Short mmCIF file of C-alpha atoms and ligand atoms in Angstrom, two decimals:
data_model
loop_
_atom_site.label_atom_id
_atom_site.label_comp_id
_atom_site.label_asym_id
_atom_site.label_seq_id
_atom_site.Cartn_x
_atom_site.Cartn_y
_atom_site.Cartn_z
CA UNK A 1 0.00 0.00 0.00
CA UNK A 2 0.98 3.63 -0.42
CA UNK A 3 1.01 5.21 3.03
CA UNK A 4 1.39 8.81 4.18
CA UNK A 5 2.71 8.97 7.77
CA UNK A 6 2.44 12.28 9.63
CA UNK A 7 4.02 12.67 13.08
CA UNK A 8 7.23 10.67 13.33
CA UNK A 9 8.10 11.11 17.01
CA UNK A 10 8.74 8.48 19.68
CA UNK A 11 5.79 6.37 18.57
CA UNK A 12 5.33 7.31 14.90
CA UNK A 13 8.92 6.63 13.78
CA UNK A 14 9.08 2.98 14.90
CA UNK A 15 5.54 2.35 13.60
CA UNK A 16 6.51 3.73 10.17
CA UNK A 17 9.70 1.65 10.23
CA UNK A 18 7.68 -1.53 10.70
CA UNK A 19 5.44 -0.63 7.74
CA UNK A 20 8.53 -0.07 5.56
CA UNK A 21 10.02 -3.39 6.72
CA UNK A 22 6.79 -5.14 5.67
CA UNK A 23 7.22 -3.75 2.14
CA UNK A 24 4.86 -0.77 2.16
CA UNK A 25 5.72 2.48 0.40
CA UNK A 26 5.79 5.12 3.14
CA UNK A 27 6.05 8.89 2.66
CA UNK A 28 6.56 10.73 5.93
CA UNK A 29 6.21 14.25 7.26
CA UNK A 30 7.05 15.79 10.63
CA UNK A 31 7.56 19.43 11.55
CA UNK A 32 10.67 18.52 13.57
CA UNK A 33 11.66 14.87 13.67
CA UNK A 34 13.67 13.25 10.88
CA UNK A 35 11.93 10.59 8.78
CA UNK A 36 13.09 7.02 9.52
CA UNK A 37 15.26 5.12 7.08
CA UNK A 38 13.39 3.73 4.08
CA UNK A 39 10.73 6.45 4.29
CA UNK A 40 10.51 9.16 1.67
CA UNK A 41 10.39 12.70 3.12
CA UNK A 42 7.53 14.94 1.99
CA UNK A 43 7.74 18.74 2.06
CA UNK A 44 4.35 19.07 3.75
CA UNK A 45 1.61 17.00 5.37
CA UNK A 46 -0.57 17.50 2.27
CA UNK A 47 2.22 16.21 0.05
CA UNK A 48 2.63 13.08 2.22
CA UNK A 49 -1.12 12.45 1.84
CA UNK A 50 -1.37 12.97 -1.92
CA UNK A 51 -2.03 9.69 -3.71
CA UNK A 52 -1.86 7.64 -0.48
CA UNK A 53 -4.23 4.70 0.12
CA UNK A 54 -3.97 5.33 3.87
CA UNK A 55 -2.78 8.36 5.83
CA UNK A 56 -1.69 7.65 9.40
CA UNK A 57 -1.26 10.45 11.93
CA UNK A 58 0.57 10.11 15.28
CA UNK A 59 0.40 13.58 16.80
CA UNK A 60 0.57 15.16 20.26
CA UNK A 61 -3.05 16.30 20.74
CA UNK A 62 -6.52 17.00 19.31
CA UNK A 63 -5.82 20.61 18.40
CA UNK A 64 -2.83 19.63 16.23
CA UNK A 65 -4.79 16.71 14.78
CA UNK A 66 -7.62 19.06 13.69
CA UNK A 67 -5.09 21.42 12.07
CA UNK A 68 -3.30 18.60 10.23
CA UNK A 69 -6.60 16.98 9.16
CA UNK A 70 -7.84 20.28 7.69
CA UNK A 71 -4.74 20.44 5.53
CA UNK A 72 -4.51 16.76 4.64
CA UNK A 73 -8.08 15.58 3.97
CA UNK A 74 -8.65 17.88 0.94
CA UNK A 75 -5.43 16.49 -0.61
CA UNK A 76 -6.52 12.85 -0.19
CA UNK A 77 -7.95 10.55 -2.88
CA UNK A 78 -11.68 9.74 -2.47
CA UNK A 79 -12.10 6.33 -0.81
CA UNK A 80 -8.68 6.50 0.90
CA UNK A 81 -8.52 6.14 4.70
CA UNK A 82 -7.47 8.81 7.22
CA UNK A 83 -6.34 6.85 10.28
CA UNK A 84 -5.44 8.76 13.43
CA UNK A 85 -3.46 6.74 15.99
CA UNK A 86 -2.81 9.64 18.40
CA UNK A 87 -4.57 9.83 21.76
CA UNK A 88 -6.98 12.77 21.50
CA UNK A 89 -10.37 13.89 22.83
CA UNK A 90 -13.44 12.08 21.50
CA UNK A 91 -14.86 15.35 20.10
CA UNK A 92 -11.80 15.95 17.90
CA UNK A 93 -11.90 12.35 16.63
CA UNK A 94 -15.57 12.77 15.66
CA UNK A 95 -15.02 16.22 14.10
CA UNK A 96 -12.22 14.85 11.91
CA UNK A 97 -14.37 11.86 10.89
CA UNK A 98 -17.20 14.24 9.87
CA UNK A 99 -14.81 16.31 7.82
CA UNK A 100 -13.47 13.17 6.13
CA UNK A 101 -16.99 11.92 5.34
CA UNK A 102 -17.83 15.25 3.65
CA UNK A 103 -14.73 14.85 1.44
CA UNK A 104 -15.51 11.21 0.53
CA UNK A 105 -12.61 9.96 2.64
CA UNK A 106 -12.96 7.10 5.17
CA UNK A 107 -11.85 7.76 8.76
CA UNK A 108 -10.68 5.60 11.64
CA UNK A 109 -9.64 6.74 15.12
CA UNK A 110 -7.25 4.10 16.41
CA UNK A 111 -5.31 5.06 19.53
CA UNK A 112 -2.83 2.52 20.78
CA UNK A 113 -1.66 0.90 23.94
CA UNK A 114 1.80 -0.60 24.39
CA UNK A 115 4.08 2.46 24.42
CA UNK A 116 7.38 3.02 22.66
CA UNK A 117 8.51 -0.58 23.30
CA UNK A 118 5.34 -1.95 21.70
CA UNK A 119 5.72 0.43 18.74
CA UNK A 120 9.29 -0.77 18.13
CA UNK A 121 8.44 -4.45 18.57
CA UNK A 122 5.26 -4.24 16.47
CA UNK A 123 3.15 -5.45 19.41
CA UNK A 124 0.79 -2.51 19.93
CA UNK A 125 -2.91 -2.91 20.68
CA UNK A 126 -5.16 -0.79 18.45
CA UNK A 127 -8.65 0.25 19.58
CA UNK A 128 -10.53 1.52 16.58
CA UNK A 129 -13.64 3.56 15.79
CA UNK A 130 -15.07 3.88 12.27
CA UNK A 131 -16.99 1.97 9.60
CA UNK A 132 -16.47 -1.76 8.87
CA UNK A 133 -15.09 -0.91 5.42
CA UNK A 134 -12.52 1.51 6.78
CA UNK A 135 -11.50 -0.85 9.57
CA UNK A 136 -11.01 -3.74 7.12
CA UNK A 137 -8.43 -1.68 5.18
CA UNK A 138 -6.39 -0.44 8.14
CA UNK A 139 -6.56 -3.78 9.94
CA UNK A 140 -3.95 -5.03 7.44
CA UNK A 141 -1.59 -2.35 8.74
CA UNK A 142 -2.54 -2.83 12.41
CA UNK A 143 -1.53 -6.48 12.01
CA UNK A 144 1.99 -5.30 11.09
CA UNK A 145 2.34 -2.61 13.76
CA UNK A 146 0.55 -4.51 16.49
CA UNK A 147 -0.57 -7.81 17.93
CA UNK A 148 -4.24 -6.97 18.49
CA UNK A 149 -6.82 -4.67 16.95
CA UNK A 150 -10.33 -4.30 18.36
CA UNK A 151 -13.03 -2.60 16.30
CA UNK A 152 -14.85 -0.80 19.12
CA UNK A 153 -17.67 0.83 17.14
CA UNK A 154 -18.39 4.03 15.22
CA UNK A 155 -16.10 7.09 15.04
CA UNK A 156 -14.82 8.13 18.46
CA UNK A 157 -15.26 4.64 19.95
CA UNK A 158 -11.51 3.96 19.79
CA UNK A 159 -10.71 7.11 21.75
CA UNK A 160 -13.52 6.32 24.21
CA UNK A 161 -12.03 2.86 24.86
CA UNK A 162 -8.53 4.30 25.27
CA UNK A 163 -9.44 6.94 27.85
CA UNK A 164 -11.66 4.55 29.83
CA UNK A 165 -8.81 2.01 29.92
CA UNK A 166 -6.29 4.64 31.00
CA UNK A 167 -8.63 6.04 33.63
CA UNK A 168 -8.71 2.56 35.17
CA UNK A 169 -4.92 2.38 34.83
CA UNK A 170 -4.30 5.73 36.56
CA UNK A 171 -6.70 4.99 39.40
CA UNK A 172 -5.31 1.48 39.87
CA UNK A 173 -1.70 2.68 39.90
CA UNK A 174 -2.50 5.19 42.63
CA UNK A 175 -4.34 2.53 44.65
CA UNK A 176 -1.42 0.10 44.28
CA UNK A 177 1.13 2.74 45.31
CA UNK A 178 -0.77 4.00 48.33
CA UNK A 179 -1.34 0.40 49.47
CA UNK A 180 2.42 -0.31 49.26
CA UNK A 181 3.16 2.87 51.24
CA UNK A 182 0.60 1.85 53.87
CA UNK A 183 2.04 -1.70 53.98
CA UNK A 184 5.52 -0.19 54.57
CA UNK A 185 4.25 1.78 57.54
CA UNK A 186 2.53 -1.32 58.91
CA UNK A 187 5.88 -3.14 58.76
CA UNK A 188 4.84 -5.52 55.98
CA UNK A 189 7.62 -6.80 53.71
CA UNK A 190 7.08 -5.64 50.10
CA UNK A 191 7.79 -9.05 48.60
CA UNK A 192 5.20 -10.63 50.94
CA UNK A 193 2.73 -7.91 50.02
CA UNK A 194 3.29 -8.73 46.33
CA UNK A 195 3.06 -12.50 46.91
CA UNK A 196 -0.32 -12.08 48.59
CA UNK A 197 -1.93 -9.34 46.48
CA UNK A 198 -0.76 -10.63 43.09
CA UNK A 199 -2.63 -13.88 43.77
CA UNK A 200 -5.57 -12.41 45.71
CA UNK A 201 -8.54 -10.22 44.91
CA UNK A 202 -6.41 -7.03 44.90
CA UNK A 203 -4.44 -8.20 41.87
CA UNK A 204 -4.20 -5.92 38.85
CA UNK A 205 -1.98 -5.18 35.88
CA UNK A 206 -0.23 -2.45 37.90
CA UNK A 207 0.62 -4.91 40.67
CA UNK A 208 1.26 -8.08 38.67
CA UNK A 209 2.89 -6.81 35.46
CA UNK A 210 4.18 -3.31 36.29
CA UNK A 211 4.86 -3.44 40.02
CA UNK A 212 5.76 0.05 41.32
CA UNK A 213 8.04 -1.41 44.05
CA UNK A 214 11.67 -1.85 42.91
CA UNK A 215 13.00 -5.42 43.04
CA UNK A 216 9.52 -6.89 43.37
CA UNK A 217 7.60 -8.66 40.59
CA UNK A 218 8.67 -8.64 36.94
CA UNK A 219 11.14 -5.98 35.71
CA UNK A 220 9.44 -2.60 35.40
CA UNK A 221 10.42 1.12 35.37
CA UNK A 222 10.67 1.02 39.19
CA UNK A 223 13.77 -1.15 38.67
CA UNK A 224 15.25 1.58 36.47
CA UNK A 225 14.91 4.50 38.90
CA UNK A 226 11.41 5.17 37.57
CA UNK A 227 12.60 6.27 34.13
CA UNK A 228 9.62 5.93 31.75
CA UNK A 229 8.05 3.60 30.64
CA UNK A 230 4.92 5.61 30.55
CA UNK A 231 5.65 9.13 31.76
CA UNK A 232 3.48 10.76 34.43
CA UNK A 233 2.71 13.69 32.12
CA UNK A 234 1.28 11.29 29.50
CA UNK A 235 -0.88 9.70 32.19
CA UNK A 236 -2.01 13.20 33.20
CA UNK A 237 -2.90 13.96 29.56
CA UNK A 238 -5.07 10.82 29.33
CA UNK A 239 -6.74 11.44 32.70
CA UNK A 240 -7.58 14.98 31.62
CA UNK A 241 -9.09 13.60 28.41
CA UNK A 242 -11.20 11.21 30.48
CA UNK A 243 -12.48 14.13 32.55
CA UNK A 244 -13.22 16.22 29.44
CA UNK A 245 -15.24 13.30 28.08
CA UNK A 246 -17.00 12.76 31.42
CA UNK A 247 -18.01 16.43 31.51
CA UNK A 248 -19.28 16.30 27.93
CA UNK A 249 -21.64 13.38 28.66
CA UNK A 250 -22.37 14.24 32.32
CA UNK A 251 -20.81 11.07 33.75
CA UNK A 252 -19.90 10.83 37.43
CA UNK A 253 -16.24 9.69 37.65
CA UNK A 254 -15.04 10.63 41.16
CA UNK A 255 -12.03 8.30 41.17
CA UNK A 256 -10.93 9.43 37.71
CA UNK A 257 -11.30 13.04 38.82
CA UNK A 258 -9.17 12.46 41.91
CA UNK A 259 -6.55 10.56 39.90
CA UNK A 260 -6.35 13.47 37.42
CA UNK A 261 -5.89 15.93 40.28
CA UNK A 262 -3.18 13.79 41.99
CA UNK A 263 -1.19 13.39 38.75
CA UNK A 264 -1.62 17.13 38.10
CA UNK A 265 -0.06 17.93 41.48
CA UNK A 266 2.66 15.32 40.92
CA UNK A 267 3.60 16.63 37.47
CA UNK A 268 3.10 20.37 37.91
CA UNK A 269 3.94 21.07 41.56
CA UNK A 270 6.18 18.16 42.59
CA UNK A 271 8.94 16.19 40.89
CA UNK A 272 6.79 13.87 38.75
CA UNK A 273 7.53 15.36 35.31
CA UNK A 274 9.74 12.99 33.30
CA UNK A 275 9.24 10.20 35.86
CA UNK A 276 7.34 7.02 35.14
CA UNK A 277 3.73 7.10 36.35
CA UNK A 278 4.58 4.38 38.91
CA UNK A 279 6.80 6.92 40.72
CA UNK A 280 3.66 7.68 42.73
CA UNK A 281 5.06 5.06 45.15
CA UNK A 282 8.12 7.07 46.31
CA UNK A 283 5.77 10.08 46.44
CA UNK A 284 3.43 8.31 48.88
CA UNK A 285 6.39 6.88 50.84
CA UNK A 286 7.49 10.41 51.78
CA UNK A 287 4.06 11.63 52.78
CA UNK A 288 2.05 11.70 55.97
CA UNK A 289 -1.71 11.47 56.17
CA UNK A 290 -3.27 14.62 54.64
P1 NAD B 1 6.09 12.75 20.25
O1 NAD B 1 5.99 14.13 20.79
O2 NAD B 1 7.36 12.00 20.38
O3 NAD B 1 5.70 12.75 18.67
C1 NAD B 1 4.76 13.62 18.08
C2 NAD B 1 5.38 14.11 16.78
O4 NAD B 1 4.43 14.92 16.09
C3 NAD B 1 6.63 14.98 17.00
O5 NAD B 1 7.73 14.43 16.30
C4 NAD B 1 6.22 16.34 16.45
O6 NAD B 1 7.30 17.04 15.83
C5 NAD B 1 5.16 15.95 15.45
N1 NAD B 1 4.27 17.05 15.09
C6 NAD B 1 3.72 17.99 15.91
N2 NAD B 1 2.95 18.82 15.19
C7 NAD B 1 3.00 18.40 13.90
C8 NAD B 1 2.41 18.86 12.69
N3 NAD B 1 1.60 19.92 12.67
N4 NAD B 1 2.69 18.19 11.55
C9 NAD B 1 3.53 17.12 11.56
N5 NAD B 1 4.11 16.63 12.68
C10 NAD B 1 3.84 17.28 13.83
O7 NAD B 1 4.88 11.94 20.92
P2 NAD B 1 4.68 10.35 20.95
O8 NAD B 1 5.18 9.82 22.25
O9 NAD B 1 5.15 9.77 19.66
O10 NAD B 1 3.09 10.26 21.05
C11 NAD B 1 2.26 10.47 19.93
C12 NAD B 1 0.82 10.18 20.32
O11 NAD B 1 0.73 8.84 20.79
C13 NAD B 1 0.30 11.06 21.45
O12 NAD B 1 -1.04 11.40 21.15
C14 NAD B 1 0.40 10.18 22.68
O13 NAD B 1 -0.54 10.51 23.67
C15 NAD B 1 0.13 8.81 22.08
N6 NAD B 1 0.71 7.69 22.84
C16 NAD B 1 2.00 7.76 23.30
C17 NAD B 1 2.51 6.69 24.01
C18 NAD B 1 3.94 6.72 24.53
O14 NAD B 1 4.28 5.86 25.36
N7 NAD B 1 4.78 7.63 24.05
C19 NAD B 1 1.73 5.55 24.26
C20 NAD B 1 0.43 5.49 23.75
C21 NAD B 1 -0.07 6.58 23.05
#
C-alpha cells in the first residue's frame, strides 16, 4: 500500500519503520523529527497524503490533529482512509471523521496501547472507531504494527475505549502505590505484600505486570529509577481527556477526577515530570496522612 505517515516522534517513527520493513511504500512528514530510514520525506503533510491509500497520523493532541486533518483531507484521494493513531479527545476524533466523510474519505480513530517498546516491537494494541469498510483496510496495517486490533464501534469509539482504559490504569496505579506505602508503615515486607496481592482479589496489571516497588515482581520502570516507561505527564494527559469526556456526557467519575488531580499535582507542583507514572510510590512513601 501507499502510506502517508504524519508525526514521526517516539511512537510514529518505529511504527513507520515496521510498515517499511513489511514492504509498504511510506512517505513521511514531521515538523521537527527526521523521517526514519526507508521512508521518503515529503515537504508538507498534504504532500505526504497525496495519492496515499492510507494516511496515518501520530500527533501530540486533538488541536494539532484538527489542524493537520484540515490540511490533509482535501489532498486525499476519495475512498482513501485517514487513520489517526494519536490519543486525543473524543470530540476531535468525531469532528475529523465528519470532515473526512464530507470529502468522501474514510476515517478511523485508532489510539494505541503498548508504548514506545510496543511500537518498536510491532506489538501494539489498536482500539478503533469507524466503519467496517474503513476498519477492514487499516486492519492489514494494524496487524503489522501490532498484535491486536479491536473494532470498538463508530467514530470516536476507539478514543472512548482508550481513555476509559487509561482512567482505570491511573486509578489502579494510585491505589497500588498507596497500598504499598501503607504496607511499609505497617511493617509488611514488600515481597510478601506482592506475593499475597498478586494472587488475591487485589491483583491488577499495575501490581502483577508493572509493580511500582523496585525489586519486586517482573522488571518494570521502578527497577530503572522510575525512568519511563509511561511518563506521568502522558498519564495526566489521558486522565484529563477522560475528565473532558465525562463532563461532555455528564458522567460521574469521582475516582478518575481524583486521579487526574493527583497526577496534576505530581507533574506540575512536585517532581513527577519525566518520571514514570509508577513513581507515585516514592511520592506516597514520603508523605504523611493529609
Ligand atoms: P512525540 O511528541 O514523540 O511525537 C509527536 C510528533 O508529532 C513529533 O515528532 C512532532 O514534531 C510531530 N508534530 C507535531 N505537530 C505536527 C504537525 N503539525 N505536523 C507534523 N508533525 C507534527 O509523541 P509520541 O510519544 O510519539 O506520542 C504520539 C501520540 O501517541 C500522542 O497522542 C500520545 O498521547 C500517544 N501515545 C503515546 C505513548 C507513549 O508511550 N509515548 C503511548 C500510547 C499513546
